[in-house]
Amino acid sequence: MDKLETVLEQIRRFAQRNGSLAAWKVLPASDGEFADIPESLHPRLQSALRASGVHRLYSHQAAAIAAVNEGRHVVLVTPTASGKTLCYNIPVLQRCLEDPATRALYLFPTKALSQDQMAGVQTLIDSIGGGVRTHTYDGDTPGDARRAIRDMGQIVITNPDMLHQAILPHHPKWQKLFKNLRYVVVDEIHTYRGVFGSHVANLFRRLKRIAAFYGVQPQFICCSATIANPGELAENLLEEKVTVVDRNGAPSGKKIFMMYNPPVVNPDLGIRQSYLTAARKLAVLLLQHKVPSIVFAISRLNVEVLVKYLKDAVEKKFRDKGLVRGYRGGYLPLVRREIEKGLRDGEILGVVSTNALELGVDIGALTACIIAGYPGTIASTWQQAGRAGRKQGLSLIVLVGRSFPLDQFIMQNPDYFFGQSPEHALINPDNLLIMLSHLKCAAFELPFRDGEAFGTQEVGELLEFLEEHEVLHHSQGRWHWMNQAYPATEISLRDIAEENFVVLDADDNCHAIAEVDFESAPEIIHEDAIYMCESRQYWVEKLDYDARKAYVRPTTVDFYTEAIVYSSVRVLDEFQQEPRRHVLREHGEVHVVKNYAGFKKIRFYTLENLGFGDIHLPQHDLHTTAFWITGRPESLSHLPYTRLELIDGFLGAAYALHNVATLLLMCAFRDIGRSVGDRYARWFAVATHQGRGLYTADGRLESGEIEIMDRFEPTLFLYDSYPGGVGLSEELWEKHYLLLARTRDLILVCPCRHGCPSCVGPVNDSASRTKPAAMDILNLFLAT
């Protein structure tokens, strides 16, 4: 009997016994749909395919290849492990064999994925007898190899960051590539959303502009996970008409998809068992039966916590170190490559990863996948689930719900999850800060002509603005770059922020052990934090904020740390406004101030709060866009609550709305921020570990002062977490009714009495009226 089959019934009984089985879905095996290999295919390619066991193409492969051969831009939308790579490798190699001067550019969202795909295409090239030169071009490429790649590389495999900083700005060195550029392959385009996608859309504007300068118009071949609008996303990214191929013809093995909702341990407060505890128990059961498994965790911290738990349980039993490993961003490249190889070779039995392994890096065939916490989008969930059963055969996927509203919405509505993906990937290429950044890069690459557009946008006024700031010089109908700085090096495609922090081990000659992004640094590497890397613990001795360096020392303690963060919002401008009977609904520009109040010490396993500490770091200021609703004082006064209880209701509603908004927008939780306060920034409220906190710009506000204020106009803000905004708040303005209605329904069906982490957030008092107050406030928002 299969190892998985022996443990499957145990897992089901375990879930049923706890009352935690939210869904048990059997996804039957599929035989697939096939098509003949085209006779027009080069004989060497036909032979190579048949030698590798491919005697027929999947129907979607045949459709995509036909569309490419007709000269159309294509986006292919099929599940993980459905053979998408052949859809672009076959037409690209066909063209290279027919015309050796042909060049193709392959773009993957991460360096790791680029390196992995290089191995795949090289295997196919070797099987046709070679003759097509393929190279990866990334930050690890040696200097002496770069010139050879520029001169001779027919297929150049890279990532958007290298295209942005190393290829486009130096296009004269890449003349052979651009003069003969026939194809641009863009994999995993569903990841190009939000800020990253908005940057990449501008990157494509620059790429097409340079290609046109060399007299070519490359054809784009894109691949995507299942989302609601792959065609729209591709067309917004490329600003071209795109053909969608979305009928999957690949066979698949039988899959069991289980949703596990941890049992309620406190019915009054609706508190559930820790989802990490549930994920640990399920993973231990699988690994102890030698079932190769992957566990996906929401955060880097959770990866390290789970790795420690699983090592303690599994490696000690089998007396074999290295059976369980962690994998996440921040690990050094050589460590990640070692882990990937260990998984492919079967030396590693289990891996705990962030979404770093969600994309198509080859890690071999795993049998089970545990997703500890809803990843935030249905598309990401299926991508992670696809890591189990990549080869045919029985596989298991377990989605473990957290107590968060978004997770509970999925647990309570499994049909919503298993139905057609409702998620739309959004980008805003015309965000002023993002577009202006790339306009500078484009001007550095090639002078702008008078009247020339950037993509579909007229940019005359922006060029004049850059001339006023002595960045450009206008002469004889052209706008020339005149600044000494090299603009691309100052612009990150991943955010609209500053450079990363480096984590240095002070006990090992300040050896670099990891990197932390600018936004996350104050929360995870503040002084006295416990920073975790590969399940090892480090105490942060010093954070040199200006130098972007954190100095750490190894330690062994029984707790980890978690930062306490709050923000206040002030309205700067109203773009759109809708006065209603009970509320004022608005969308506009705001100023956000993020403060770091301190941190908690949380004991492993028991999650006991061991105490608090201070964070002494500067506040973060952000100018962005927001959607907000202000309650009218006269309407609020008719509700049966004190002002403090109303504030609790606003905080609870904001908590739930924030979670549901990420579902509607297909964005990460951190892409949106929330705040409750006064629209004039006279006060703001925070839900903390000790209960509600009230503040002004100058410090803490006493509760009694709220009750005697002349004008009480609490406002709920949902804002873009990036400078200038990327269109998320505008989408919330447009979808406000759906957002409010779904949030109200989520709270309504929650079984708790007073409020809990699954609906309005944790409450510390069994007499709290947070939940009914939040319900009444949402009803007020929805009233006409």
Tab-separated table of C-alpha atoms in Angstrom, residues 218-430:
chain	number	residue	atom	x	y	z
A	218	PRO	CA	9.127	41.262	-30.437
A	219	GLN	CA	6.355	38.761	-29.866
A	220	PHE	CA	5.381	38.118	-26.229
A	221	ILE	CA	4.585	34.631	-24.874
A	222	CYS	CA	3.210	34.758	-21.325
A	223	CYS	CA	2.277	32.103	-18.757
A	224	SER	CA	-0.004	32.568	-15.766
A	225	ALA	CA	-1.654	30.731	-12.902
A	226	THR	CA	-5.455	30.668	-12.920
A	227	ILE	CA	-6.872	34.114	-12.192
A	228	ALA	CA	-10.055	35.841	-13.331
A	229	ASN	CA	-8.432	38.274	-15.747
A	230	PRO	CA	-5.259	36.802	-17.309
A	231	GLY	CA	-5.966	38.407	-20.655
A	232	GLU	CA	-6.686	41.804	-19.136
A	233	LEU	CA	-3.563	41.615	-16.965
A	234	ALA	CA	-1.371	40.619	-19.914
A	235	GLU	CA	-2.802	43.402	-22.074
A	236	ASN	CA	-2.276	45.953	-19.305
A	237	LEU	CA	1.304	44.787	-18.821
A	238	LEU	CA	2.159	44.704	-22.524
A	239	GLU	CA	-0.261	47.321	-23.914
A	240	GLU	CA	-0.890	44.867	-26.764
A	241	LYS	CA	-3.788	42.641	-27.870
A	242	VAL	CA	-3.296	39.157	-26.408
A	243	THR	CA	-4.741	35.699	-27.230
A	244	VAL	CA	-5.720	33.648	-24.151
A	245	VAL	CA	-5.184	29.851	-24.123
A	246	ASP	CA	-6.819	28.492	-20.976
A	247	ARG	CA	-8.191	24.996	-21.703
A	248	ASN	CA	-5.891	22.595	-19.860
A	249	GLY	CA	-5.161	19.340	-21.657
A	250	ALA	CA	-2.618	17.856	-19.240
A	251	PRO	CA	-3.389	14.622	-17.368
A	252	SER	CA	-3.305	14.690	-13.581
A	253	GLY	CA	-3.257	12.212	-10.749
A	254	LYS	CA	-5.911	11.886	-8.065
A	255	LYS	CA	-5.712	14.592	-5.395
A	256	ILE	CA	-7.330	14.864	-1.990
A	257	PHE	CA	-7.857	18.483	-0.953
A	258	MET	CA	-8.706	18.850	2.736
A	259	MET	CA	-9.578	22.046	4.580
A	260	TYR	CA	-8.718	21.825	8.260
A	261	ASN	CA	-10.204	24.450	10.575
A	262	PRO	CA	-8.571	24.149	14.031
A	263	PRO	CA	-11.091	23.514	16.831
A	264	VAL	CA	-12.501	26.328	18.962
A	265	VAL	CA	-10.912	26.223	22.428
A	266	ASN	CA	-12.779	29.198	23.913
A	267	PRO	CA	-16.390	29.416	22.674
A	268	ASP	CA	-17.086	32.752	24.405
A	269	LEU	CA	-14.188	34.504	22.676
A	270	GLY	CA	-14.205	32.291	19.579
A	271	ILE	CA	-10.505	31.481	20.007
A	272	ARG	CA	-9.257	28.525	17.978
A	273	GLN	CA	-6.293	26.251	18.482
A	274	SER	CA	-3.130	27.691	16.940
A	275	TYR	CA	-2.967	26.891	13.243
A	276	LEU	CA	0.795	26.336	13.612
A	277	THR	CA	0.076	23.648	16.194
A	278	ALA	CA	-2.360	21.970	13.784
A	279	ALA	CA	0.085	22.223	10.876
A	280	ARG	CA	2.844	20.783	13.061
A	281	LYS	CA	0.745	17.768	14.107
A	282	LEU	CA	-0.304	17.010	10.528
A	283	ALA	CA	3.234	17.419	9.184
A	284	VAL	CA	4.721	15.204	11.892
A	285	LEU	CA	2.168	12.488	11.088
A	286	LEU	CA	3.114	12.584	7.401
A	287	LEU	CA	6.863	12.789	7.899
A	288	GLN	CA	6.954	10.014	10.484
A	289	HIS	CA	5.323	7.791	7.830
A	290	LYS	CA	8.103	8.861	5.405
A	291	VAL	CA	5.700	10.794	3.134
A	292	PRO	CA	7.742	13.463	1.252
A	293	SER	CA	6.056	16.735	2.212
A	294	ILE	CA	6.226	20.478	1.878
A	295	VAL	CA	4.761	22.890	4.405
A	296	PHE	CA	4.048	26.450	3.293
A	297	ALA	CA	4.072	29.106	6.021
A	298	ILE	CA	2.843	32.676	5.792
A	299	SER	CA	5.930	34.446	7.143
A	300	ARG	CA	9.658	33.962	7.496
A	301	LEU	CA	9.222	33.816	11.253
A	302	ASN	CA	6.665	31.016	10.969
A	303	VAL	CA	9.013	29.078	8.689
A	304	GLU	CA	11.706	29.129	11.346
A	305	VAL	CA	9.279	28.224	14.153
A	306	LEU	CA	7.888	25.252	12.217
A	307	VAL	CA	11.340	24.037	11.156
A	308	LYS	CA	12.367	23.941	14.816
A	309	TYR	CA	9.210	22.010	15.762
A	310	LEU	CA	9.583	19.460	12.954
A	311	LYS	CA	13.288	18.922	13.496
A	312	ASP	CA	12.585	18.241	17.162
A	313	ALA	CA	9.905	15.672	16.278
A	314	VAL	CA	11.263	13.978	13.148
A	315	GLU	CA	15.058	14.136	13.099
A	316	LYS	CA	15.347	12.898	16.680
A	317	LYS	CA	13.126	9.901	15.878
A	318	PHE	CA	15.063	8.868	12.784
A	319	ARG	CA	18.444	10.025	14.157
A	320	ASP	CA	19.125	11.689	10.834
A	321	LYS	CA	19.962	15.382	10.683
A	322	GLY	CA	19.030	17.289	7.562
A	323	LEU	CA	15.761	15.443	6.885
A	324	VAL	CA	13.826	18.687	7.475
A	325	ARG	CA	14.971	22.035	6.116
A	326	GLY	CA	13.664	25.555	5.865
A	327	TYR	CA	13.533	27.609	2.647
A	328	ARG	CA	12.810	31.316	2.339
A	329	GLY	CA	14.059	34.617	0.992
A	330	GLY	CA	17.025	35.860	2.995
A	331	TYR	CA	18.869	32.520	2.801
A	332	LEU	CA	22.073	32.849	0.826
A	333	PRO	CA	21.962	31.522	-2.783
A	334	LEU	CA	24.282	28.559	-2.178
A	335	VAL	CA	22.119	27.390	0.734
A	336	ARG	CA	18.954	27.575	-1.400
A	337	ARG	CA	20.593	25.629	-4.249
A	338	GLU	CA	21.729	22.957	-1.767
A	339	ILE	CA	18.178	22.586	-0.412
A	340	GLU	CA	16.659	22.409	-3.918
A	341	LYS	CA	19.135	19.652	-4.881
A	342	GLY	CA	18.433	17.758	-1.656
A	343	LEU	CA	14.716	17.772	-2.450
A	344	ARG	CA	15.231	16.631	-6.049
A	345	ASP	CA	17.560	13.826	-4.949
A	346	GLY	CA	15.231	12.680	-2.168
A	347	GLU	CA	17.777	13.372	0.592
A	348	ILE	CA	15.411	15.857	2.246
A	349	LEU	CA	12.120	14.395	3.433
A	350	GLY	CA	10.351	17.613	4.377
A	351	VAL	CA	10.764	21.308	3.684
A	352	VAL	CA	9.080	24.321	5.280
A	353	SER	CA	8.938	27.314	2.952
A	354	THR	CA	7.463	30.725	2.451
A	355	ASN	CA	5.969	31.347	-0.992
A	356	ALA	CA	9.558	31.311	-2.305
A	357	LEU	CA	8.885	27.724	-3.496
A	358	GLU	CA	5.414	28.547	-4.793
A	359	LEU	CA	6.740	29.220	-8.272
A	360	GLY	CA	8.139	26.616	-10.636
A	361	VAL	CA	11.550	25.844	-9.145
A	362	ASP	CA	12.196	22.115	-9.690
A	363	ILE	CA	12.219	20.366	-6.311
A	364	GLY	CA	11.191	16.941	-7.547
A	365	ALA	CA	8.072	14.981	-6.701
A	366	LEU	CA	6.516	15.600	-3.292
A	367	THR	CA	3.477	13.653	-2.171
A	368	ALA	CA	1.862	15.971	0.382
A	369	CYS	CA	1.477	19.701	0.790
A	370	ILE	CA	0.354	21.452	3.977
A	371	ILE	CA	-0.540	25.116	3.585
A	372	ALA	CA	-0.368	26.673	7.057
A	373	GLY	CA	-2.645	29.650	6.661
A	374	TYR	CA	-4.518	30.838	3.580
A	375	PRO	CA	-1.853	32.436	1.314
A	376	GLY	CA	-4.077	35.397	0.486
A	377	THR	CA	-5.244	34.464	-3.009
A	378	ILE	CA	-6.890	31.440	-4.574
A	379	ALA	CA	-4.263	31.525	-7.340
A	380	SER	CA	-1.406	31.279	-4.827
A	381	THR	CA	-3.171	28.473	-2.978
A	382	TRP	CA	-3.429	26.374	-6.143
A	383	GLN	CA	0.180	27.182	-7.042
A	384	GLN	CA	1.311	25.898	-3.655
A	385	ALA	CA	-1.019	22.902	-3.878
A	386	GLY	CA	0.550	22.049	-7.230
A	387	ARG	CA	3.796	21.245	-5.428
A	388	ALA	CA	2.233	17.945	-4.348
A	389	GLY	CA	1.626	15.300	-6.977
A	390	ARG	CA	3.531	17.026	-9.758
A	391	LYS	CA	3.940	13.492	-11.146
A	392	GLN	CA	0.884	11.306	-11.571
A	393	GLY	CA	-0.305	9.416	-8.498
A	394	LEU	CA	-2.233	10.071	-5.304
A	395	SER	CA	-1.381	13.283	-3.470
A	396	LEU	CA	-2.715	15.233	-0.496
A	397	ILE	CA	-3.198	18.955	0.023
A	398	VAL	CA	-4.229	20.302	3.422
A	399	LEU	CA	-5.185	23.958	3.876
A	400	VAL	CA	-5.047	24.838	7.582
A	401	GLY	CA	-7.162	27.860	8.488
A	402	ARG	CA	-6.012	30.586	10.823
A	403	SER	CA	-8.334	32.558	13.058
A	404	PHE	CA	-8.148	35.469	10.625
A	405	PRO	CA	-11.331	36.576	8.825
A	406	LEU	CA	-9.987	35.771	5.366
A	407	ASP	CA	-9.112	32.215	6.338
A	408	GLN	CA	-12.461	31.749	8.040
A	409	PHE	CA	-14.295	33.060	4.970
A	410	ILE	CA	-12.609	30.331	2.913
A	411	MET	CA	-13.274	27.676	5.564
A	412	GLN	CA	-16.957	28.610	5.699
A	413	ASN	CA	-17.294	28.919	1.912
A	414	PRO	CA	-15.328	26.037	0.348
A	415	ASP	CA	-17.532	26.161	-2.758
A	416	TYR	CA	-16.359	29.734	-3.311
A	417	PHE	CA	-12.778	28.471	-3.242
A	418	PHE	CA	-13.328	25.452	-5.485
A	419	GLY	CA	-15.377	27.422	-8.009
A	420	GLN	CA	-13.941	29.548	-10.803
A	421	SER	CA	-11.307	31.963	-9.589
A	422	PRO	CA	-12.948	35.316	-8.777
A	423	GLU	CA	-9.659	37.139	-8.328
A	424	HIS	CA	-8.516	40.024	-10.490
A	425	ALA	CA	-4.842	40.984	-10.654
A	426	LEU	CA	-4.544	44.781	-10.622
A	427	ILE	CA	-1.750	47.079	-11.719
A	428	ASN	CA	-1.428	50.824	-12.149
A	429	PRO	CA	1.430	51.561	-14.578
A	430	ASP	CA	0.521	55.242	-14.532
